[in-house]
Amino acid sequence: MKYAAVTSNIAGLGSDKWVLSAAASRRIAAGDAIINLTIGEPDVAIDRTLVETAVSAMRAGRTGYSNGRGEASLLQALSDHYSDRLGRPIGTDRFLCLPGTQTALFLVFQALCDAGDEVILGDPMYATYEALIRASGAVPMPVPLDPEHGFRLQAEAVARKITPRTRVIFLNTPHNPTGAILRPEELRALGALAAEHDLWVVSDEVYGDLTHGAQTFTSALADPRFEDRTIVAASISKSHAAPGFRSGWVLGSAEFCARALPLSETMLFGSQPFIADMTARAVADDRALAHAMAARMARRAAIIAEALDGVAGLRVLRPEAGMFALIDIRALTSNSLAFALDLLEKTGVAVMPGASFGSALEGWLRVALNASDDATREACRRIADYAETRKGRT
């Protein structure tokens, strides 16, 4: 039988990336005591007032069809939030509401890219990015992110990748898996480069409210000179501990939203009104839950660094934001998948191999920061013992 080319373009780029997470889930279902540090789940339940808002909306009959852009109350809440964050008016006509950041980014690349176009992005990258790009027919053009620059994408490296086929510079700030935050001057340089070559800038900013310590986040939309070519995607999945509600949005120019709206309506003609009501309340609330979550995750990153940095040649990269720390295991092996699988088998600790996030992170592990402090310490003890054993065999 014949299939569309997209099925070949994205073959192996879906659940295959999450082998460790699936293996850990199977072990947990079988009753094994696994410390699962694979997925960026928030470490607390969603605020009960948000659940009650959704339930009340359902009881009030907010279960019918919506429209392609999103419910008016949510569009206004987003407008108010970003107007305040960016310090200039951001109209409601600049948003499209979709079920989560993943769907929002899928829409963006479908709207911007044709077959054979090129999308420049950093490597390492979030595990689904390559498939998002290839599903549009475009080709990912990874730029290795240098640890010497804190894994932050540099305009000079991007410039060397630009060709006549380049269409988009794809950013992720704060970055998954490294936790790096692009600096204002780096964003300005990338925006100027995009303007020079008439390119789009797409920025996944879902971790923007999860900065650690005194770190600050700057949106790719901060500089108004580049706002007509810059598109931001985000959601309440991380900031409000609501990943299962699948509620996100795109912020772009009014022209982009008008052009992308028919595609959005073709994909999904409107999100659920009761979820929109909940999201409007979440967007309008302060970020106390996110800030408390970020503080706990920064503390766990410090626990990991104190316990593992320097042990058996391991090095720990502490994040500036987000839900993950990185462990450099290159002193022990260059095969992060084999290491992670054996670590799970021998110790019951599940982490993500760096190879799931691009070739530049081979020889690293991504460790989620959402387990309790005690579970994190225990995981570190087991990892340290395992690493010492591995070192003794080399």
PDB file of N, CA and C in Angstrom, residues 297-368:
ATOM      1  N   MET A 297      13.268  23.106  41.901  1.00  0.00           N
ATOM      2  CA  MET A 297      14.066  22.455  40.871  1.00  0.00           C
ATOM      3  C   MET A 297      15.501  22.976  40.856  1.00  0.00           C
ATOM      4  N   ALA A 298      15.678  24.250  41.156  1.00  0.00           N
ATOM      5  CA  ALA A 298      17.037  24.782  41.294  1.00  0.00           C
ATOM      6  C   ALA A 298      17.746  24.107  42.465  1.00  0.00           C
ATOM      7  N   ARG A 299      17.016  23.882  43.542  1.00  0.00           N
ATOM      8  CA  ARG A 299      17.610  23.208  44.703  1.00  0.00           C
ATOM      9  C   ARG A 299      18.027  21.784  44.356  1.00  0.00           C
ATOM     10  N   ARG A 300      17.195  21.087  43.594  1.00  0.00           N
ATOM     11  CA  ARG A 300      17.540  19.709  43.214  1.00  0.00           C
ATOM     12  C   ARG A 300      18.715  19.673  42.250  1.00  0.00           C
ATOM     13  N   ALA A 301      18.802  20.679  41.374  1.00  0.00           N
ATOM     14  CA  ALA A 301      19.970  20.760  40.497  1.00  0.00           C
ATOM     15  C   ALA A 301      21.242  20.924  41.328  1.00  0.00           C
ATOM     16  N   ALA A 302      21.137  21.708  42.402  1.00  0.00           N
ATOM     17  CA  ALA A 302      22.290  21.876  43.288  1.00  0.00           C
ATOM     18  C   ALA A 302      22.620  20.574  44.005  1.00  0.00           C
ATOM     19  N   ILE A 303      21.602  19.818  44.410  1.00  0.00           N
ATOM     20  CA  ILE A 303      21.827  18.515  45.050  1.00  0.00           C
ATOM     21  C   ILE A 303      22.579  17.585  44.099  1.00  0.00           C
ATOM     22  N   ILE A 304      22.152  17.557  42.838  1.00  0.00           N
ATOM     23  CA  ILE A 304      22.797  16.685  41.845  1.00  0.00           C
ATOM     24  C   ILE A 304      24.245  17.106  41.621  1.00  0.00           C
ATOM     25  N   ALA A 305      24.466  18.416  41.499  1.00  0.00           N
ATOM     26  CA  ALA A 305      25.830  18.899  41.266  1.00  0.00           C
ATOM     27  C   ALA A 305      26.736  18.560  42.438  1.00  0.00           C
ATOM     28  N   GLU A 306      26.239  18.760  43.652  1.00  0.00           N
ATOM     29  CA  GLU A 306      27.048  18.477  44.839  1.00  0.00           C
ATOM     30  C   GLU A 306      27.351  16.983  44.953  1.00  0.00           C
ATOM     31  N   ALA A 307      26.381  16.146  44.587  1.00  0.00           N
ATOM     32  CA  ALA A 307      26.546  14.703  44.763  1.00  0.00           C
ATOM     33  C   ALA A 307      27.364  14.056  43.659  1.00  0.00           C
ATOM     34  N   LEU A 308      27.300  14.595  42.427  1.00  0.00           N
ATOM     35  CA  LEU A 308      27.855  13.860  41.292  1.00  0.00           C
ATOM     36  C   LEU A 308      28.990  14.570  40.554  1.00  0.00           C
ATOM     37  N   ASP A 309      29.080  15.884  40.647  1.00  0.00           N
ATOM     38  CA  ASP A 309      30.103  16.574  39.864  1.00  0.00           C
ATOM     39  C   ASP A 309      31.498  16.150  40.316  1.00  0.00           C
ATOM     40  N   GLY A 310      32.255  15.582  39.395  1.00  0.00           N
ATOM     41  CA  GLY A 310      33.603  15.115  39.700  1.00  0.00           C
ATOM     42  C   GLY A 310      33.687  13.649  40.072  1.00  0.00           C
ATOM     43  N   VAL A 311      32.548  13.006  40.332  1.00  0.00           N
ATOM     44  CA  VAL A 311      32.555  11.577  40.704  1.00  0.00           C
ATOM     45  C   VAL A 311      32.798  10.733  39.457  1.00  0.00           C
ATOM     46  N   ALA A 312      33.848   9.919  39.478  1.00  0.00           N
ATOM     47  CA  ALA A 312      34.169   8.996  38.380  1.00  0.00           C
ATOM     48  C   ALA A 312      34.244   9.723  37.034  1.00  0.00           C
ATOM     49  N   GLY A 313      34.624  10.992  37.059  1.00  0.00           N
ATOM     50  CA  GLY A 313      34.759  11.752  35.823  1.00  0.00           C
ATOM     51  C   GLY A 313      33.471  12.407  35.352  1.00  0.00           C
ATOM     52  N   LEU A 314      32.371  12.247  36.099  1.00  0.00           N
ATOM     53  CA  LEU A 314      31.114  12.891  35.703  1.00  0.00           C
ATOM     54  C   LEU A 314      31.216  14.401  35.892  1.00  0.00           C
ATOM     55  N   ARG A 315      30.528  15.136  35.028  1.00  0.00           N
ATOM     56  CA  ARG A 315      30.411  16.583  35.177  1.00  0.00           C
ATOM     57  C   ARG A 315      28.926  16.946  35.103  1.00  0.00           C
ATOM     58  N   VAL A 316      28.498  17.866  35.942  1.00  0.00           N
ATOM     59  CA  VAL A 316      27.093  18.268  35.998  1.00  0.00           C
ATOM     60  C   VAL A 316      26.958  19.698  35.504  1.00  0.00           C
ATOM     61  N   LEU A 317      26.035  19.884  34.577  1.00  0.00           N
ATOM     62  CA  LEU A 317      25.706  21.229  34.101  1.00  0.00           C
ATOM     63  C   LEU A 317      24.421  21.669  34.785  1.00  0.00           C
ATOM     64  N   ARG A 318      24.527  22.690  35.636  1.00  0.00           N
ATOM     65  CA  ARG A 318      23.341  23.202  36.311  1.00  0.00           C
ATOM     66  C   ARG A 318      22.578  24.142  35.388  1.00  0.00           C
ATOM     67  N   PRO A 319      21.248  23.992  35.324  1.00  0.00           N
ATOM     68  CA  PRO A 319      20.456  24.808  34.402  1.00  0.00           C
ATOM     69  C   PRO A 319      20.212  26.206  34.937  1.00  0.00           C
ATOM     70  N   GLU A 320      19.882  27.120  34.018  1.00  0.00           N
ATOM     71  CA  GLU A 320      19.460  28.463  34.397  1.00  0.00           C
ATOM     72  C   GLU A 320      17.941  28.546  34.553  1.00  0.00           C
ATOM     73  N   ALA A 321      17.246  27.565  34.013  1.00  0.00           N
ATOM     74  CA  ALA A 321      15.781  27.538  34.064  1.00  0.00           C
ATOM     75  C   ALA A 321      15.321  26.124  33.738  1.00  0.00           C
ATOM     76  N   GLY A 322      14.023  25.892  33.935  1.00  0.00           N
ATOM     77  CA  GLY A 322      13.439  24.648  33.483  1.00  0.00           C
ATOM     78  C   GLY A 322      13.506  23.520  34.481  1.00  0.00           C
ATOM     79  N   MET A 323      13.306  22.300  33.955  1.00  0.00           N
ATOM     80  CA  MET A 323      13.056  21.125  34.777  1.00  0.00           C
ATOM     81  C   MET A 323      14.130  20.060  34.675  1.00  0.00           C
ATOM     82  N   PHE A 324      15.311  20.396  34.152  1.00  0.00           N
ATOM     83  CA  PHE A 324      16.298  19.358  33.883  1.00  0.00           C
ATOM     84  C   PHE A 324      17.715  19.832  34.209  1.00  0.00           C
ATOM     85  N   ALA A 325      18.551  18.883  34.602  1.00  0.00           N
ATOM     86  CA  ALA A 325      19.992  19.083  34.678  1.00  0.00           C
ATOM     87  C   ALA A 325      20.646  18.092  33.722  1.00  0.00           C
ATOM     88  N   LEU A 326      21.847  18.420  33.291  1.00  0.00           N
ATOM     89  CA  LEU A 326      22.599  17.538  32.405  1.00  0.00           C
ATOM     90  C   LEU A 326      23.812  16.966  33.127  1.00  0.00           C
ATOM     91  N   ILE A 327      24.099  15.693  32.827  1.00  0.00           N
ATOM     92  CA  ILE A 327      25.295  15.041  33.360  1.00  0.00           C
ATOM     93  C   ILE A 327      26.150  14.593  32.181  1.00  0.00           C
ATOM     94  N   ASP A 328      27.379  15.051  32.169  1.00  0.00           N
ATOM     95  CA  ASP A 328      28.345  14.678  31.142  1.00  0.00           C
ATOM     96  C   ASP A 328      28.993  13.358  31.553  1.00  0.00           C
ATOM     97  N   ILE A 329      28.761  12.298  30.759  1.00  0.00           N
ATOM     98  CA  ILE A 329      29.288  10.967  31.082  1.00  0.00           C
ATOM     99  C   ILE A 329      30.386  10.551  30.111  1.00  0.00           C
ATOM    100  N   ARG A 330      30.915  11.498  29.346  1.00  0.00           N
ATOM    101  CA  ARG A 330      31.871  11.146  28.290  1.00  0.00           C
ATOM    102  C   ARG A 330      33.161  10.554  28.827  1.00  0.00           C
ATOM    103  N   ALA A 331      33.464  10.789  30.108  1.00  0.00           N
ATOM    104  CA  ALA A 331      34.649  10.148  30.694  1.00  0.00           C
ATOM    105  C   ALA A 331      34.462   8.649  30.830  1.00  0.00           C
ATOM    106  N   LEU A 332      33.190   8.192  30.787  1.00  0.00           N
ATOM    107  CA  LEU A 332      32.889   6.776  30.946  1.00  0.00           C
ATOM    108  C   LEU A 332      32.448   6.103  29.661  1.00  0.00           C
ATOM    109  N   THR A 333      31.744   6.841  28.797  1.00  0.00           N
ATOM    110  CA  THR A 333      31.207   6.239  27.579  1.00  0.00           C
ATOM    111  C   THR A 333      30.769   7.323  26.618  1.00  0.00           C
ATOM    112  N   SER A 334      30.690   6.961  25.361  1.00  0.00           N
ATOM    113  CA  SER A 334      30.122   7.855  24.347  1.00  0.00           C
ATOM    114  C   SER A 334      28.733   7.387  23.922  1.00  0.00           C
ATOM    115  N   ASN A 335      28.222   6.326  24.533  1.00  0.00           N
ATOM    116  CA  ASN A 335      26.924   5.757  24.165  1.00  0.00           C
ATOM    117  C   ASN A 335      25.926   6.009  25.297  1.00  0.00           C
ATOM    118  N   SER A 336      25.213   7.120  25.195  1.00  0.00           N
ATOM    119  CA  SER A 336      24.320   7.507  26.290  1.00  0.00           C
ATOM    120  C   SER A 336      23.116   6.578  26.405  1.00  0.00           C
ATOM    121  N   LEU A 337      22.627   6.034  25.290  1.00  0.00           N
ATOM    122  CA  LEU A 337      21.479   5.137  25.352  1.00  0.00           C
ATOM    123  C   LEU A 337      21.840   3.848  26.084  1.00  0.00           C
ATOM    124  N   ALA A 338      22.955   3.236  25.703  1.00  0.00           N
ATOM    125  CA  ALA A 338      23.367   2.003  26.375  1.00  0.00           C
ATOM    126  C   ALA A 338      23.617   2.253  27.858  1.00  0.00           C
ATOM    127  N   PHE A 339      24.232   3.384  28.187  1.00  0.00           N
ATOM    128  CA  PHE A 339      24.511   3.723  29.579  1.00  0.00           C
ATOM    129  C   PHE A 339      23.202   3.854  30.357  1.00  0.00           C
ATOM    130  N   ALA A 340      22.231   4.591  29.795  1.00  0.00           N
ATOM    131  CA  ALA A 340      20.964   4.827  30.486  1.00  0.00           C
ATOM    132  C   ALA A 340      20.167   3.541  30.658  1.00  0.00           C
ATOM    133  N   LEU A 341      20.163   2.693  29.638  1.00  0.00           N
ATOM    134  CA  LEU A 341      19.455   1.420  29.747  1.00  0.00           C
ATOM    135  C   LEU A 341      20.074   0.538  30.823  1.00  0.00           C
ATOM    136  N   ASP A 342      21.397   0.494  30.862  1.00  0.00           N
ATOM    137  CA  ASP A 342      22.069  -0.329  31.866  1.00  0.00           C
ATOM    138  C   ASP A 342      21.891   0.261  33.260  1.00  0.00           C
ATOM    139  N   LEU A 343      21.907   1.594  33.347  1.00  0.00           N
ATOM    140  CA  LEU A 343      21.664   2.250  34.627  1.00  0.00           C
ATOM    141  C   LEU A 343      20.289   1.879  35.170  1.00  0.00           C
ATOM    142  N   LEU A 344      19.275   1.893  34.318  1.00  0.00           N
ATOM    143  CA  LEU A 344      17.931   1.502  34.736  1.00  0.00           C
ATOM    144  C   LEU A 344      17.899   0.047  35.188  1.00  0.00           C
ATOM    145  N   GLU A 345      18.514  -0.806  34.417  1.00  0.00           N
ATOM    146  CA  GLU A 345      18.514  -2.247  34.726  1.00  0.00           C
ATOM    147  C   GLU A 345      19.221  -2.530  36.047  1.00  0.00           C
ATOM    148  N   LYS A 346      20.366  -1.868  36.262  1.00  0.00           N
ATOM    149  CA  LYS A 346      21.206  -2.194  37.418  1.00  0.00           C
ATOM    150  C   LYS A 346      20.790  -1.439  38.694  1.00  0.00           C
ATOM    151  N   THR A 347      20.225  -0.246  38.543  1.00  0.00           N
ATOM    152  CA  THR A 347      19.998   0.596  39.725  1.00  0.00           C
ATOM    153  C   THR A 347      18.544   1.013  39.939  1.00  0.00           C
ATOM    154  N   GLY A 348      17.689   0.857  38.922  1.00  0.00           N
ATOM    155  CA  GLY A 348      16.318   1.325  39.049  1.00  0.00           C
ATOM    156  C   GLY A 348      16.165   2.824  38.915  1.00  0.00           C
ATOM    157  N   VAL A 349      17.171   3.505  38.367  1.00  0.00           N
ATOM    158  CA  VAL A 349      17.093   4.946  38.108  1.00  0.00           C
ATOM    159  C   VAL A 349      16.929   5.154  36.607  1.00  0.00           C
ATOM    160  N   ALA A 350      15.880   5.876  36.236  1.00  0.00           N
ATOM    161  CA  ALA A 350      15.595   6.129  34.823  1.00  0.00           C
ATOM    162  C   ALA A 350      15.891   7.578  34.490  1.00  0.00           C
ATOM    163  N   VAL A 351      16.781   7.782  33.519  1.00  0.00           N
ATOM    164  CA  VAL A 351      17.119   9.112  33.017  1.00  0.00           C
ATOM    165  C   VAL A 351      17.064   9.058  31.492  1.00  0.00           C
ATOM    166  N   MET A 352      17.068  10.207  30.863  1.00  0.00           N
ATOM    167  CA  MET A 352      17.023  10.246  29.404  1.00  0.00           C
ATOM    168  C   MET A 352      18.428  10.305  28.816  1.00  0.00           C
ATOM    169  N   PRO A 353      18.713   9.475  27.802  1.00  0.00           N
ATOM    170  CA  PRO A 353      20.002   9.573  27.128  1.00  0.00           C
ATOM    171  C   PRO A 353      20.082  10.867  26.313  1.00  0.00           C
ATOM    172  N   GLY A 354      21.234  11.476  26.327  1.00  0.00           N
ATOM    173  CA  GLY A 354      21.400  12.710  25.562  1.00  0.00           C
ATOM    174  C   GLY A 354      21.148  12.534  24.088  1.00  0.00           C
ATOM    175  N   ALA A 355      21.384  11.319  23.567  1.00  0.00           N
ATOM    176  CA  ALA A 355      21.196  11.062  22.145  1.00  0.00           C
ATOM    177  C   ALA A 355      19.759  11.313  21.702  1.00  0.00           C
ATOM    178  N   SER A 356      18.788  11.264  22.625  1.00  0.00           N
ATOM    179  CA  SER A 356      17.396  11.547  22.271  1.00  0.00           C
ATOM    180  C   SER A 356      17.187  13.008  21.893  1.00  0.00           C
ATOM    181  N   PHE A 357      18.167  13.851  22.191  1.00  0.00           N
ATOM    182  CA  PHE A 357      18.025  15.288  21.978  1.00  0.00           C
ATOM    183  C   PHE A 357      19.009  15.844  20.952  1.00  0.00           C
ATOM    184  N   GLY A 358      19.602  14.955  20.162  1.00  0.00           N
ATOM    185  CA  GLY A 358      20.498  15.411  19.111  1.00  0.00           C
ATOM    186  C   GLY A 358      21.906  14.878  19.289  1.00  0.00           C
ATOM    187  N   SER A 359      22.640  14.868  18.191  1.00  0.00           N
ATOM    188  CA  SER A 359      23.982  14.286  18.215  1.00  0.00           C
ATOM    189  C   SER A 359      24.938  15.060  19.105  1.00  0.00           C
ATOM    190  N   ALA A 360      24.707  16.362  19.285  1.00  0.00           N
ATOM    191  CA  ALA A 360      25.617  17.160  20.100  1.00  0.00           C
ATOM    192  C   ALA A 360      25.565  16.787  21.571  1.00  0.00           C
ATOM    193  N   LEU A 361      24.513  16.070  22.007  1.00  0.00           N
ATOM    194  CA  LEU A 361      24.405  15.694  23.412  1.00  0.00           C
ATOM    195  C   LEU A 361      24.693  14.211  23.632  1.00  0.00           C
ATOM    196  N   GLU A 362      25.221  13.543  22.615  1.00  0.00           N
ATOM    197  CA  GLU A 362      25.673  12.171  22.825  1.00  0.00           C
ATOM    198  C   GLU A 362      26.786  12.191  23.867  1.00  0.00           C
ATOM    199  N   GLY A 363      26.721  11.239  24.778  1.00  0.00           N
ATOM    200  CA  GLY A 363      27.679  11.238  25.878  1.00  0.00           C
ATOM    201  C   GLY A 363      27.221  12.056  27.074  1.00  0.00           C
ATOM    202  N   TRP A 364      25.941  12.454  27.079  1.00  0.00           N
ATOM    203  CA  TRP A 364      25.347  13.164  28.209  1.00  0.00           C
ATOM    204  C   TRP A 364      24.052  12.457  28.622  1.00  0.00           C
ATOM    205  N   LEU A 365      23.569  12.789  29.819  1.00  0.00           N
ATOM    206  CA  LEU A 365      22.269  12.353  30.297  1.00  0.00           C
ATOM    207  C   LEU A 365      21.440  13.576  30.672  1.00  0.00           C
ATOM    208  N   ARG A 366      20.120  13.500  30.419  1.00  0.00           N
ATOM    209  CA  ARG A 366      19.206  14.536  30.913  1.00  0.00           C
ATOM    210  C   ARG A 366      18.456  13.981  32.111  1.00  0.00           C
ATOM    211  N   VAL A 367      18.484  14.709  33.211  1.00  0.00           N
ATOM    212  CA  VAL A 367      17.895  14.259  34.464  1.00  0.00           C
ATOM    213  C   VAL A 367      16.797  15.231  34.869  1.00  0.00           C
ATOM    214  N   ALA A 368      15.563  14.727  35.011  1.00  0.00           N
ATOM    215  CA  ALA A 368      14.459  15.580  35.442  1.00  0.00           C
ATOM    216  C   ALA A 368      14.611  15.946  36.915  1.00  0.00           C
TER     217      ALA A 368
END
